[in-house]
Each structure stands twice: as C-alpha cells, then as structure tokens.
mmCIF file of C-alpha atoms in Angstrom:
data_model
loop_
_atom_site.group_PDB
_atom_site.id
_atom_site.type_symbol
_atom_site.label_atom_id
_atom_site.label_comp_id
_atom_site.label_asym_id
_atom_site.label_seq_id
_atom_site.Cartn_x
_atom_site.Cartn_y
_atom_site.Cartn_z
ATOM 1 C CA LYS A 1 -44.818 65.313 5.103
ATOM 2 C CA THR A 2 -42.073 64.870 7.739
ATOM 3 C CA ALA A 3 -44.360 65.850 10.619
ATOM 4 C CA ILE A 4 -47.347 63.512 9.503
ATOM 5 C CA GLY A 5 -44.654 60.891 9.181
ATOM 6 C CA VAL A 6 -43.380 61.199 12.531
ATOM 7 C CA ILE A 7 -47.022 61.398 14.209
ATOM 8 C CA LEU A 8 -48.293 58.270 12.403
ATOM 9 C CA GLY A 9 -44.934 56.438 13.554
ATOM 10 C CA LEU A 10 -45.585 57.481 17.274
ATOM 11 C CA ILE A 11 -49.217 56.340 16.635
ATOM 12 C CA LEU A 12 -47.990 53.051 15.519
ATOM 13 C CA LEU A 13 -45.580 52.486 18.224
ATOM 14 C CA GLY A 14 -48.386 53.418 20.745
ATOM 15 C CA ILE A 15 -50.525 50.707 19.204
ATOM 16 C CA ILE A 16 -47.662 47.979 19.241
ATOM 17 C CA CYS A 17 -47.151 49.172 22.766
ATOM 18 C CA TRP A 18 -50.654 48.444 23.734
ATOM 19 C CA LEU A 19 -50.705 45.119 22.096
ATOM 20 C CA LEU A 20 -47.756 44.040 24.152
ATOM 21 C CA THR A 21 -48.595 45.408 27.426
ATOM 22 C CA LYS A 22 -52.412 45.478 27.479
ATOM 23 C CA GLU A 23 -51.944 49.003 28.974
ATOM 24 C CA SER A 24 -55.226 50.990 27.874
ATOM 25 C CA ALA A 25 -53.423 54.317 28.141
ATOM 26 C CA PHE A 26 -51.196 53.447 24.764
ATOM 27 C CA PHE A 27 -54.365 52.750 22.930
ATOM 28 C CA TRP A 28 -56.247 55.893 23.991
ATOM 29 C CA ALA A 29 -53.040 57.628 23.558
ATOM 30 C CA SER A 30 -52.865 56.515 19.890
ATOM 31 C CA ALA A 31 -56.506 56.940 19.413
ATOM 32 C CA SER A 32 -56.585 60.700 20.441
ATOM 33 C CA SER A 33 -53.490 61.464 18.533
ATOM 34 C CA LEU A 34 -54.894 59.964 15.315
ATOM 35 C CA LEU A 35 -58.157 61.868 15.714
ATOM 36 C CA LEU A 36 -56.007 64.825 16.718
ATOM 37 C CA LEU A 37 -54.177 64.655 13.403
ATOM 38 C CA ILE A 38 -57.297 64.165 11.555
ATOM 39 C CA TYR A 39 -58.856 67.368 13.048
ATOM 40 C CA TYR A 40 -55.730 69.255 11.894
ATOM 41 C CA LEU A 41 -55.656 67.820 8.540
ATOM 42 C CA GLU A 42 -59.263 68.728 8.094
ATOM 43 C CA HIS A 43 -58.316 72.408 8.738
ATOM 44 C CA SER A 44 -55.834 72.391 6.055
ATOM 45 C CA GLY A 45 -56.212 72.325 2.279
ATOM 46 C CA ILE A 46 -55.689 68.614 1.972
ATOM 47 C CA PRO A 47 -59.629 67.849 1.774
ATOM 48 C CA ALA A 48 -60.070 70.595 -0.763
ATOM 49 C CA ILE A 49 -57.308 69.506 -2.867
ATOM 50 C CA PHE A 50 -57.832 65.833 -3.356
ATOM 51 C CA TRP A 51 -61.663 65.576 -2.628
ATOM 52 C CA GLN A 52 -63.000 68.979 -3.712
ATOM 53 C CA TRP A 53 -64.373 69.681 -0.252
ATOM 54 C CA ASP A 54 -65.161 72.907 0.632
ATOM 55 C CA TYR A 55 -64.553 74.740 3.992
ATOM 56 C CA GLU A 56 -68.216 74.430 5.405
ATOM 57 C CA ARG A 57 -68.402 73.113 9.037
ATOM 58 C CA ALA A 58 -71.094 70.274 8.620
ATOM 59 C CA GLU A 59 -72.250 67.259 10.573
ATOM 60 C CA LEU A 60 -68.937 65.349 10.134
ATOM 61 C CA PHE A 61 -66.994 68.048 11.569
ATOM 62 C CA TRP A 62 -68.832 68.236 14.925
ATOM 63 C CA LEU A 63 -68.789 64.282 15.065
ATOM 64 C CA LEU A 64 -64.869 64.642 14.514
ATOM 65 C CA VAL A 65 -64.694 67.101 17.369
ATOM 66 C CA ALA A 66 -66.571 65.298 19.882
ATOM 67 C CA ALA A 67 -64.915 62.032 19.090
ATOM 68 C CA SER A 68 -61.482 64.079 19.611
ATOM 69 C CA ILE A 69 -62.557 65.283 22.964
ATOM 70 C CA PHE A 70 -64.176 61.977 24.015
ATOM 71 C CA SER A 71 -60.586 60.107 23.164
ATOM 72 C CA GLN A 72 -58.760 62.713 25.082
ATOM 73 C CA LEU A 73 -60.810 62.279 28.116
ATOM 74 C CA ALA A 74 -60.323 58.620 27.965
ATOM 75 C CA PHE A 75 -56.677 58.830 27.624
ATOM 76 C CA ALA A 76 -56.427 61.170 30.783
ATOM 77 C CA ALA A 77 -58.737 58.636 32.709
ATOM 78 C CA SER A 78 -56.641 55.630 31.790
ATOM 79 C CA PHE A 79 -53.360 57.325 32.439
ATOM 80 C CA LEU A 80 -54.526 58.621 35.928
ATOM 81 C CA ASN A 81 -56.395 55.211 36.656
ATOM 82 C CA ILE A 82 -59.517 56.975 37.106
ATOM 83 C CA ARG A 83 -61.927 54.487 38.923
ATOM 84 C CA ARG A 84 -65.238 54.614 40.779
ATOM 85 C CA GLN A 85 -62.992 54.667 44.027
ATOM 86 C CA SER A 86 -61.511 57.897 42.615
ATOM 87 C CA GLY A 87 -64.611 59.818 44.023
ATOM 88 C CA PHE A 88 -64.942 63.204 42.961
ATOM 89 C CA TRP A 89 -62.722 63.033 39.623
ATOM 90 C CA PHE A 90 -64.437 59.750 38.789
ATOM 91 C CA TYR A 91 -67.923 61.690 38.484
ATOM 92 C CA ALA A 92 -66.219 64.717 36.942
ATOM 93 C CA PHE A 93 -64.720 62.471 34.166
ATOM 94 C CA ALA A 94 -68.049 60.792 33.928
ATOM 95 C CA GLY A 95 -69.877 63.812 33.621
ATOM 96 C CA ALA A 96 -67.379 65.523 30.947
ATOM 97 C CA ALA A 97 -67.736 62.374 28.815
ATOM 98 C CA LEU A 98 -71.647 62.283 29.040
ATOM 99 C CA MET A 99 -71.928 65.886 28.149
ATOM 100 C CA THR A 100 -69.482 65.465 25.050
ATOM 101 C CA LEU A 101 -71.277 62.539 24.045
ATOM 102 C CA ILE A 102 -74.951 64.441 24.226
ATOM 103 C CA LEU A 103 -73.367 67.290 22.350
ATOM 104 C CA GLY A 104 -71.812 65.190 19.655
ATOM 105 C CA LEU A 105 -75.038 63.477 19.092
ATOM 106 C CA GLY A 106 -77.062 66.815 19.125
ATOM 107 C CA SER A 107 -74.690 68.726 16.823
ATOM 108 C CA THR A 108 -76.193 67.666 13.882
ATOM 109 C CA GLN A 109 -79.503 69.300 14.637
ATOM 110 C CA LEU A 110 -77.945 72.775 15.929
ATOM 111 C CA PRO A 111 -76.773 75.676 13.993
ATOM 112 C CA PHE A 112 -73.191 76.434 13.392
ATOM 113 C CA ARG A 113 -72.758 79.383 15.741
ATOM 114 C CA LEU A 114 -74.781 77.435 18.504
ATOM 115 C CA ASN A 115 -72.482 74.425 17.909
ATOM 116 C CA MET A 116 -69.552 76.660 18.229
ATOM 117 C CA LEU A 117 -70.515 78.101 21.608
ATOM 118 C CA LEU A 118 -71.532 74.577 23.248
ATOM 119 C CA PHE A 119 -68.276 72.977 22.120
ATOM 120 C CA ALA A 120 -66.140 75.945 23.447
ATOM 121 C CA ILE A 121 -68.054 75.403 26.841
ATOM 122 C CA ASN A 122 -67.579 71.838 26.604
ATOM 123 C CA TYR A 123 -64.043 72.038 25.697
ATOM 124 C CA LEU A 124 -63.361 74.006 28.603
ATOM 125 C CA VAL A 125 -65.058 71.760 30.974
ATOM 126 C CA VAL A 126 -62.923 68.940 29.511
ATOM 127 C CA ALA A 127 -59.647 70.928 29.823
ATOM 128 C CA ILE A 128 -60.669 71.765 33.507
ATOM 129 C CA VAL A 129 -61.110 68.165 34.564
ATOM 130 C CA ILE A 130 -58.091 66.968 32.604
ATOM 131 C CA LEU A 131 -55.516 69.587 33.901
ATOM 132 C CA GLY A 132 -57.335 69.683 37.485
ATOM 133 C CA SER A 133 -57.035 65.867 38.009
ATOM 134 C CA GLY A 134 -53.378 65.975 36.856
ATOM 135 C CA ILE A 135 -52.640 68.805 39.157
ATOM 136 C CA ALA A 136 -54.228 66.756 41.974
ATOM 137 C CA ARG A 137 -52.393 63.708 41.180
ATOM 138 C CA VAL A 138 -49.098 65.530 41.177
ATOM 139 C CA ARG A 139 -49.600 66.819 44.644
ATOM 140 C CA ALA A 140 -50.702 63.300 45.847
ATOM 141 C CA GLU A 141 -48.450 60.918 44.018
ATOM 142 C CA GLY A 142 -45.444 62.070 42.153
ATOM 143 C CA SER A 143 -43.728 64.799 40.155
ATOM 144 C CA TYR A 144 -43.293 62.796 36.895
ATOM 145 C CA TYR A 145 -47.219 63.899 36.360
ATOM 146 C CA VAL A 146 -45.800 67.186 35.614
ATOM 147 C CA ILE A 147 -44.672 65.975 32.118
ATOM 148 C CA TYR A 148 -48.034 64.508 31.757
ATOM 149 C CA ILE A 149 -49.426 68.167 32.458
ATOM 150 C CA LEU A 150 -46.988 69.647 30.016
ATOM 151 C CA GLY A 151 -48.169 67.188 27.351
ATOM 152 C CA TRP A 152 -51.641 68.958 27.109
ATOM 153 C CA LEU A 153 -50.000 72.104 25.494
ATOM 154 C CA PRO A 154 -52.067 71.684 22.372
ATOM 155 C CA MET A 155 -55.163 71.600 24.562
ATOM 156 C CA VAL A 156 -54.199 74.916 26.148
ATOM 157 C CA LEU A 157 -53.477 76.385 22.873
ATOM 158 C CA SER A 158 -56.497 75.150 21.266
ATOM 159 C CA LEU A 159 -58.317 77.046 24.267
ATOM 160 C CA LEU A 160 -56.653 80.284 23.169
ATOM 161 C CA GLU A 161 -57.605 79.826 19.886
ATOM 162 C CA VAL A 162 -61.314 79.130 20.691
ATOM 163 C CA ALA A 163 -61.315 81.959 22.697
ATOM 164 C CA ALA A 164 -59.963 84.315 20.165
ATOM 165 C CA VAL A 165 -62.348 83.026 17.720
ATOM 166 C CA THR A 166 -65.489 83.404 19.939
ATOM 167 C CA GLN A 167 -64.530 86.387 21.516
ATOM 168 C CA GLY A 168 -63.664 88.244 17.901
ATOM 169 C CA ALA A 169 -65.323 90.334 15.552
ATOM 170 C CA GLN A 170 -68.241 88.134 14.146
ATOM 171 C CA ASP A 171 -68.787 90.018 11.047
ATOM 172 C CA ALA A 172 -65.529 90.474 9.973
ATOM 173 C CA PRO A 173 -64.823 88.757 6.388
ATOM 174 C CA ARG A 174 -62.880 85.550 6.670
ATOM 175 C CA VAL A 175 -60.351 84.880 3.828
ATOM 176 C CA VAL A 176 -59.073 81.237 3.201
ATOM 177 C CA HIS A 177 -55.450 81.595 2.332
ATOM 178 C CA ALA A 178 -52.192 79.749 2.513
ATOM 179 C CA SER A 179 -50.660 79.618 5.800
ATOM 180 C CA TYR A 180 -47.793 77.881 7.796
ATOM 181 C CA LYS A 181 -49.738 77.543 10.993
ATOM 182 C CA MET A 182 -50.801 73.913 9.757
ATOM 183 C CA ILE A 183 -47.209 73.016 9.799
ATOM 184 C CA LEU A 184 -46.455 74.562 13.462
ATOM 185 C CA VAL A 185 -49.620 72.732 15.120
ATOM 186 C CA LEU A 186 -48.273 69.407 13.706
ATOM 187 C CA TYR A 187 -44.832 70.061 15.336
ATOM 188 C CA ILE A 188 -46.841 71.231 18.397
ATOM 189 C CA GLN A 189 -48.595 67.896 18.479
ATOM 190 C CA ILE A 190 -45.247 65.999 18.077
ATOM 191 C CA ALA A 191 -44.037 67.715 21.129
ATOM 192 C CA HIS A 192 -47.346 66.916 22.945
ATOM 193 C CA MET A 193 -46.926 63.187 21.961
ATOM 194 C CA PHE A 194 -43.479 62.935 22.871
ATOM 195 C CA LEU A 195 -44.109 64.270 26.336
ATOM 196 C CA HIS A 196 -47.111 62.104 26.944
ATOM 197 C CA ALA A 197 -44.863 58.951 25.686
ATOM 198 C CA VAL A 198 -42.108 60.100 28.529
ATOM 199 C CA ALA A 199 -44.870 60.272 31.213
ATOM 200 C CA LEU A 200 -46.224 56.764 29.897
ATOM 201 C CA ILE A 201 -42.935 55.230 30.397
ATOM 202 C CA LEU A 202 -42.243 56.950 33.876
ATOM 203 C CA ARG A 203 -45.713 55.810 34.904
ATOM 204 C CA ILE A 204 -44.911 52.414 33.876
ATOM 205 C CA ARG A 205 -41.593 52.261 35.744
ATOM 206 C CA ALA A 206 -43.297 53.387 38.831
ATOM 207 C CA LEU A 207 -45.992 50.721 38.606
ATOM 208 C CA ARG A 208 -43.082 48.275 37.910
ATOM 209 C CA GLU A 209 -41.458 49.182 41.036
ATOM 210 C CA GLN A 210 -44.565 49.282 42.956
ATOM 211 C CA LYS A 211 -45.282 45.638 42.002
ATOM 212 C CA LEU A 212 -41.620 44.504 42.873
ATOM 213 C CA LYS A 213 -42.060 45.989 46.090
ATOM 214 C CA ALA A 214 -45.086 44.390 46.624
ATOM 215 C CA GLU A 215 -44.045 40.802 45.330
ATOM 216 C CA PHE A 216 -40.856 41.355 47.974
ATOM 217 C CA ILE A 217 -42.858 42.310 50.973
ATOM 218 C CA SER A 218 -45.415 39.234 50.009
ATOM 219 C CA GLU A 219 -42.025 37.040 49.663
ATOM 220 C CA SER A 220 -40.819 38.139 52.835
ATOM 221 C CA LYS A 221 -44.059 37.506 54.611
ATOM 222 C CA SER A 222 -44.102 34.031 53.364
ATOM 223 C CA ARG A 223 -40.710 33.278 54.079
ATOM 224 C CA PHE A 224 -41.076 34.633 57.598
ATOM 225 C CA ILE A 225 -44.176 32.137 58.115
ATOM 226 C CA ALA A 226 -42.208 29.144 56.661
ATOM 227 C CA GLN A 227 -39.123 29.903 58.876
ATOM 228 C CA SER A 228 -41.075 30.209 61.950
ATOM 229 C CA SER A 229 -43.607 27.591 61.743
ATOM 230 C CA HIS A 230 -41.765 25.454 63.927
ATOM 231 C CA ASP A 231 -41.424 28.141 66.390
ATOM 232 C CA LEU A 232 -45.248 28.556 66.330
ATOM 233 C CA SER A 233 -46.465 25.168 66.387
ATOM 234 C CA GLN A 234 -44.285 23.890 68.960
ATOM 235 C CA PRO A 235 -45.899 25.948 71.889
ATOM 236 C CA LEU A 236 -49.237 24.978 70.615
ATOM 237 C CA ASN A 237 -48.257 21.163 70.677
ATOM 238 C CA SER A 238 -46.792 21.506 74.141
ATOM 239 C CA MET A 239 -50.161 23.532 75.304
ATOM 240 C CA LYS A 240 -52.094 20.485 74.018
ATOM 241 C CA LEU A 241 -50.249 18.042 75.980
ATOM 242 C CA PHE A 242 -50.339 20.061 79.169
ATOM 243 C CA LEU A 243 -54.106 20.297 78.964
ATOM 244 C CA GLU A 244 -54.441 16.555 78.805
ATOM 245 C CA HIS A 245 -52.153 15.890 81.728
ATOM 246 C CA LEU A 246 -53.993 18.644 83.519
ATOM 247 C CA GLN A 247 -57.747 17.260 83.033
ATOM 248 C CA PRO A 248 -57.611 14.459 85.931
ATOM 249 C CA TYR A 249 -56.591 17.181 88.399
ATOM 250 C CA ILE A 250 -59.568 19.220 87.705
ATOM 251 C CA HIS A 251 -62.647 18.340 90.014
ATOM 252 C CA GLU A 252 -64.758 21.419 90.854
ATOM 253 C CA PRO A 253 -67.513 22.619 88.232
ATOM 254 C CA ALA A 254 -66.074 25.936 87.910
ATOM 255 C CA GLY A 255 -62.574 24.572 87.271
ATOM 256 C CA GLU A 256 -64.176 22.291 84.545
ATOM 257 C CA LYS A 257 -65.739 25.356 82.906
ATOM 258 C CA ILE A 258 -62.563 27.167 82.858
ATOM 259 C CA PHE A 259 -60.724 24.185 81.373
ATOM 260 C CA HIS A 260 -63.357 23.710 78.558
ATOM 261 C CA ARG A 261 -62.756 27.499 77.785
ATOM 262 C CA LEU A 262 -59.029 26.710 77.423
ATOM 263 C CA LYS A 263 -59.402 23.951 75.094
ATOM 264 C CA GLN A 264 -61.653 25.875 72.944
ATOM 265 C CA THR A 265 -59.274 28.534 72.759
ATOM 266 C CA HIS A 266 -56.317 26.179 72.176
ATOM 267 C CA ARG A 267 -58.550 24.859 69.225
ATOM 268 C CA GLN A 268 -59.013 28.233 67.749
ATOM 269 C CA MET A 269 -55.425 29.048 67.962
ATOM 270 C CA SER A 270 -54.616 25.642 66.258
ATOM 271 C CA GLU A 271 -57.185 26.269 63.458
ATOM 272 C CA SER A 272 -55.963 29.802 62.631
ATOM 273 C CA PHE A 273 -52.142 28.767 62.389
ATOM 274 C CA CYS A 274 -53.394 25.639 60.220
ATOM 275 C CA ALA A 275 -55.046 28.271 58.052
ATOM 276 C CA MET A 276 -51.986 30.432 57.862
ATOM 277 C CA MET A 277 -49.869 27.698 57.184
ATOM 278 C CA ASP A 278 -52.185 26.449 54.106
ATOM 279 C CA LEU A 279 -52.195 30.045 52.937
ATOM 280 C CA SER A 280 -48.426 30.025 53.159
ATOM 281 C CA ARG A 281 -48.207 26.736 51.149
ATOM 282 C CA LEU A 282 -50.641 27.992 48.474
ATOM 283 C CA GLU A 283 -48.524 31.219 47.861
ATOM 284 C CA SER A 284 -45.434 29.367 47.846
ATOM 285 C CA GLY A 285 -46.647 27.046 45.048
ATOM 286 C CA CYS A 286 -46.064 23.788 47.295
ATOM 287 C CA VAL A 287 -49.930 23.139 46.952
ATOM 288 C CA GLN A 288 -51.679 23.397 43.947
ATOM 289 C CA PRO A 289 -55.577 24.132 44.112
ATOM 290 C CA ASP A 290 -58.058 22.159 42.181
ATOM 291 C CA VAL A 291 -60.645 24.550 41.314
ATOM 292 C CA LYS A 292 -64.087 22.915 40.350
ATOM 293 C CA PRO A 293 -67.501 24.472 40.103
ATOM 294 C CA VAL A 294 -69.496 23.950 43.099
#
C-alpha cells in the first residue's frame, strides 16, 4: 500500500508539473509510470482477489504491454527532444514506435508463445533505442543524462527477466504462489521515478540557463546597436553630403558611371542600416507591430 501510494503521488505530481509547465516529458513520464504500475499490479493477486480473474494472458494483457512500451518510447523521445532534425535517432524512435503499434494491434490474432517471442524482440529493440540515444546524448551534451539512463533500471531488469523466461525450460510446471517479488518491483519503480524526476529537474534547469544566456546575448546585441546607432548613422549622412557636393565636378562619362555606383552603394548601405534599426526597435518594444491578414 505504501509503495502504491508513493507511486500514485509521484504520478499526480508529474501531471501537475505538466499542467503548469506544458512540458510534454512530464505527461509521458506520468503516463508511462501509471501503465507500468498497472502492469505490475496485473501480475499480482489483486485481479484474482477483487475481480476473480484468472492468470491467463489474453488480449487485454498484450494491449497493456504494447501501451506501456509505447509510453516509455514517447517519454524518452520527449525527454531527449527527438525531432526530425535529430537524424538517425528520429527514424530509430519512429521505427520502434511503429513496430510496437503494429505488434499491439496484431497481438489479438496471435498465439501466446508467438506473442511472447515477438514482444521480447520488440522490447529489446526499444531498450537499445532508448539506452543508445541516451548514451549518445551523454557524449554530446551533458553528464546529467547519466541519471536519465540510470532511471531505466526497471527496463534492464525486465529484459533479464524476459530472457530468463523465454530461455528457461518450457515444459516445467508453473505454480502460482504468494511472492514478495511484487513488493520489490514496486520499490524499484519508485527508484526509477525518482531518478527520472531528478533528470527532468536538471534538464529544465539546463534549458533555463540556455534561455537566460540566449536572452542576455540578444539584449547585448540590441543594446550595442542602440548605443552605436549614432556612430553608424553619422558617416552615412556625411557620405551623402560629400556625394552631393562631388556631383558638379564630374564631367567624364566614366566618372559619372562610377559616381552612380557610389550612390547606389550608399543607398543600399542606408537601407540595410534602417532595417537594422527597425529590427532593434521591434526587439526592444519601442515599436508595436500591427499584424493584419493580407
């Protein structure tokens, strides 16, 4: 009861964080944790005690497995900010998600042993994609992704369990009995959720620092342009005056041609400078744009 209460509390906290921050990683973290909890409870005696269910793995079980795997993929993709620009890892995540979706829909038509084998392969592929992309991000960006990778401890343990079940003796009798394994896996899930919560906090802090740095650079640029506008505009105005005084002294056709090119260059420089000033005024808020459909 304590473990289930802690997990539900963390899930509720994740949903609140998602509503406040609009960060999709919080939503998928909560969804995957909830589905993982349901998956663990389905393995316990609770369904048999309260709803007189048997232990037969029917269609709902495989749909639950597919949904749990898909939500874990979605959480990993949102945490790592996987986009189309991510290249190889985008297609790896998309392929793993498509594989999971097809397997979840087709599991209702397949026998138990074939489903078990296919989902074991699918889970292995998903684990390679999630852990591989996390390791690549650690090498490329930051060490706090190590905590994110450690948070996938339940996935590694599940892979070991799946390997033991699929490679074990198939004809050995299975006896369902009381076990404290149910309690153990719930506390492993709590550790998994805490590690991912820490990784999410560190990720948000890193994004906040990047945002502050970008804002500082933008403000510095705008301040530089505003402060140097006089020094930039004065030579252009002087150049215009000099060109006007120079025009009566030009009589040769070749000189007139060069003179017109000089005026054209001066006009282009002035237009570019005015555009920079307009952009600076827009960024500083001095000018409010009036947006209309055209």
